[in-house]
mmCIF file of C-alpha atoms in Angstrom:
data_model
loop_
_atom_site.group_PDB
_atom_site.id
_atom_site.type_symbol
_atom_site.label_atom_id
_atom_site.label_comp_id
_atom_site.label_asym_id
_atom_site.label_seq_id
_atom_site.Cartn_x
_atom_site.Cartn_y
_atom_site.Cartn_z
ATOM 1 C CA MET A 1 107.411 226.381 227.588
ATOM 2 C CA SER A 2 108.565 223.806 225.192
ATOM 3 C CA SER A 3 105.298 223.797 223.147
ATOM 4 C CA VAL A 4 105.512 227.554 222.584
ATOM 5 C CA LEU A 5 109.129 227.107 221.342
ATOM 6 C CA LYS A 6 108.071 224.287 218.981
ATOM 7 C CA ARG A 7 105.341 226.554 217.612
ATOM 8 C CA VAL A 8 107.773 229.421 217.029
ATOM 9 C CA CYS A 9 110.228 226.958 215.423
ATOM 10 C CA SER A 10 107.369 225.957 213.115
ATOM 11 C CA TYR A 11 106.591 229.397 212.091
ATOM 12 C CA LEU A 12 110.149 230.335 211.552
ATOM 13 C CA PHE A 13 110.438 227.177 209.381
ATOM 14 C CA LEU A 14 107.666 228.378 207.135
ATOM 15 C CA ALA A 15 109.046 231.833 206.973
ATOM 16 C CA TRP A 16 112.529 230.584 205.912
ATOM 17 C CA MET A 17 110.925 228.282 203.222
ATOM 18 C CA LEU A 18 108.950 231.290 201.884
ATOM 19 C CA ALA A 19 111.855 233.583 201.868
ATOM 20 C CA SER A 20 114.067 230.977 200.221
ATOM 21 C CA THR A 21 111.648 230.128 197.619
ATOM 22 C CA ALA A 22 111.043 233.910 196.799
ATOM 23 C CA ILE A 23 114.762 234.828 196.811
ATOM 24 C CA ALA A 24 115.420 231.821 194.526
ATOM 25 C CA LEU A 25 112.506 232.727 192.131
ATOM 26 C CA VAL A 26 113.833 236.277 191.791
ATOM 27 C CA ALA A 27 117.346 235.168 191.352
ATOM 28 C CA LEU A 28 116.282 232.758 188.605
ATOM 29 C CA LEU A 29 114.412 235.495 186.881
ATOM 30 C CA ARG A 30 117.375 238.045 186.994
ATOM 31 C CA GLU A 31 120.023 235.593 186.026
ATOM 32 C CA PHE A 32 119.747 231.771 185.221
ATOM 33 C CA ALA A 33 122.195 229.867 187.522
ATOM 34 C CA LEU A 34 121.977 226.205 188.437
ATOM 35 C CA PRO A 35 122.277 226.617 192.232
ATOM 36 C CA TRP A 36 118.993 228.408 192.550
ATOM 37 C CA LEU A 37 117.158 225.506 190.945
ATOM 38 C CA GLY A 38 118.337 223.389 193.881
ATOM 39 C CA ILE A 39 117.157 225.825 196.304
ATOM 40 C CA LEU A 40 113.929 226.145 194.593
ATOM 41 C CA LEU A 41 113.590 222.455 194.848
ATOM 42 C CA SER A 42 114.464 222.056 198.441
ATOM 43 C CA ALA A 43 112.456 225.069 199.786
ATOM 44 C CA ALA A 44 109.368 224.446 197.686
ATOM 45 C CA ALA A 45 108.800 220.878 198.498
ATOM 46 C CA PRO A 46 107.751 221.590 202.089
ATOM 47 C CA LEU A 47 105.624 224.491 201.315
ATOM 48 C CA VAL A 48 103.795 222.356 198.555
ATOM 49 C CA ASN A 49 103.254 219.718 201.041
ATOM 50 C CA ARG A 50 101.728 222.243 203.499
ATOM 51 C CA VAL A 51 99.161 223.413 200.829
ATOM 52 C CA LEU A 52 98.749 220.199 198.876
ATOM 53 C CA PRO A 53 99.681 217.233 201.197
ATOM 54 C CA PHE A 54 101.455 214.767 198.797
ATOM 55 C CA ASP A 55 103.336 213.192 201.761
ATOM 56 C CA ARG A 56 101.372 212.182 204.604
ATOM 57 C CA GLY A 57 103.924 210.909 207.189
ATOM 58 C CA PHE A 58 106.108 208.011 207.979
ATOM 59 C CA SER A 59 107.857 205.653 205.853
ATOM 60 C CA MET A 60 107.743 201.766 206.049
ATOM 61 C CA ASN A 61 110.312 201.618 208.847
ATOM 62 C CA MET A 62 108.522 204.290 211.004
ATOM 63 C CA LYS A 63 111.748 206.145 211.662
ATOM 64 C CA VAL A 64 111.804 208.483 208.671
ATOM 65 C CA LYS A 65 109.055 211.146 208.610
ATOM 66 C CA MET A 66 107.904 212.562 205.390
ATOM 67 C CA PRO A 67 110.208 210.510 203.051
ATOM 68 C CA LEU A 68 108.850 212.213 199.652
ATOM 69 C CA VAL A 69 109.568 215.803 201.226
ATOM 70 C CA SER A 70 112.959 214.772 202.486
ATOM 71 C CA LEU A 71 113.893 213.203 199.149
ATOM 72 C CA PHE A 72 113.101 216.639 197.441
ATOM 73 C CA VAL A 73 115.041 218.661 200.084
ATOM 74 C CA MET A 74 117.952 216.328 199.905
ATOM 75 C CA LEU A 75 118.111 216.390 195.975
ATOM 76 C CA GLY A 76 118.064 220.071 196.187
ATOM 77 C CA VAL A 77 121.036 220.235 198.708
ATOM 78 C CA ALA A 78 122.950 217.851 196.621
ATOM 79 C CA TRP A 79 122.137 219.947 193.473
ATOM 80 C CA VAL A 80 123.204 223.012 195.316
ATOM 81 C CA LEU A 81 126.458 221.253 196.787
ATOM 82 C CA LEU A 82 127.492 219.992 193.350
ATOM 83 C CA THR A 83 126.788 223.246 191.345
ATOM 84 C CA VAL A 84 127.703 226.175 193.691
ATOM 85 C CA PRO A 85 131.173 227.619 192.544
ATOM 86 C CA GLU A 86 131.992 229.170 195.860
ATOM 87 C CA ARG A 87 130.476 229.982 199.304
ATOM 88 C CA SER A 88 127.791 232.404 198.572
ATOM 89 C CA TRP A 89 124.055 232.825 199.268
ATOM 90 C CA PRO A 90 122.736 229.601 197.515
ATOM 91 C CA LEU A 91 124.730 227.711 199.825
ATOM 92 C CA TRP A 92 123.625 229.279 203.179
ATOM 93 C CA LEU A 93 119.989 229.309 201.984
ATOM 94 C CA VAL A 94 119.917 225.534 201.231
ATOM 95 C CA LEU A 95 121.773 224.639 204.496
ATOM 96 C CA GLY A 96 119.256 226.691 206.348
ATOM 97 C CA THR A 97 116.441 224.916 204.650
ATOM 98 C CA LEU A 98 118.070 221.483 205.505
ATOM 99 C CA GLY A 99 118.452 222.567 209.210
ATOM 100 C CA SER A 100 115.022 224.021 209.408
ATOM 101 C CA LEU A 101 113.314 220.956 207.934
ATOM 102 C CA LEU A 102 115.180 218.742 210.289
ATOM 103 C CA LEU A 103 114.232 220.774 213.226
ATOM 104 C CA ASP A 104 110.696 221.184 212.220
ATOM 105 C CA THR A 105 110.058 217.467 211.221
ATOM 106 C CA TYR A 106 111.964 215.698 213.993
ATOM 107 C CA TRP A 107 111.705 218.034 216.924
ATOM 108 C CA ALA A 108 108.833 220.585 216.673
ATOM 109 C CA SER A 109 106.249 218.296 215.270
ATOM 110 C CA GLN A 110 106.823 215.757 218.024
ATOM 111 C CA ASP A 111 104.307 215.270 220.835
ATOM 112 C CA ASP A 112 105.173 216.346 224.186
ATOM 113 C CA GLY A 113 102.826 213.904 225.916
ATOM 114 C CA ASN A 114 101.016 217.116 227.236
ATOM 115 C CA VAL A 115 97.988 216.641 224.907
#
C-alpha cells in the first residue's frame, strides 16, 4: 500500500509542478508581477531536472538530496515571500511547490526495502 501511495504522491508532485509553471507563465504574459518569477523558478527547477538531469542526487554530507534543485526552489520561495504584497495565489502556489518537493524528495523517493 505504501508504494502505491508514494507513486501517487510522485504523480501529484509532477502535476502540481506543471500546473504551477503553466499558471506562472500565463500570469507573466498577462501582467508582469515579481512574485510570478519566483513561482516560475521554484516550479520549473524540478521539471527541468526530470527532463534534463542537472542534479543527480546527494550532497557531500549525504543528508541533503538534490541540493541544486532545492537551492532553486528555496530561492523561488524566498523571492515570492519577499515580493508578494498580500496573501494571494502566488503564495499558495509556491508553498504547495515547497511542500510537494519535500514530500516527493524525502518520502516518496525513499526505498521501502521491498525491492
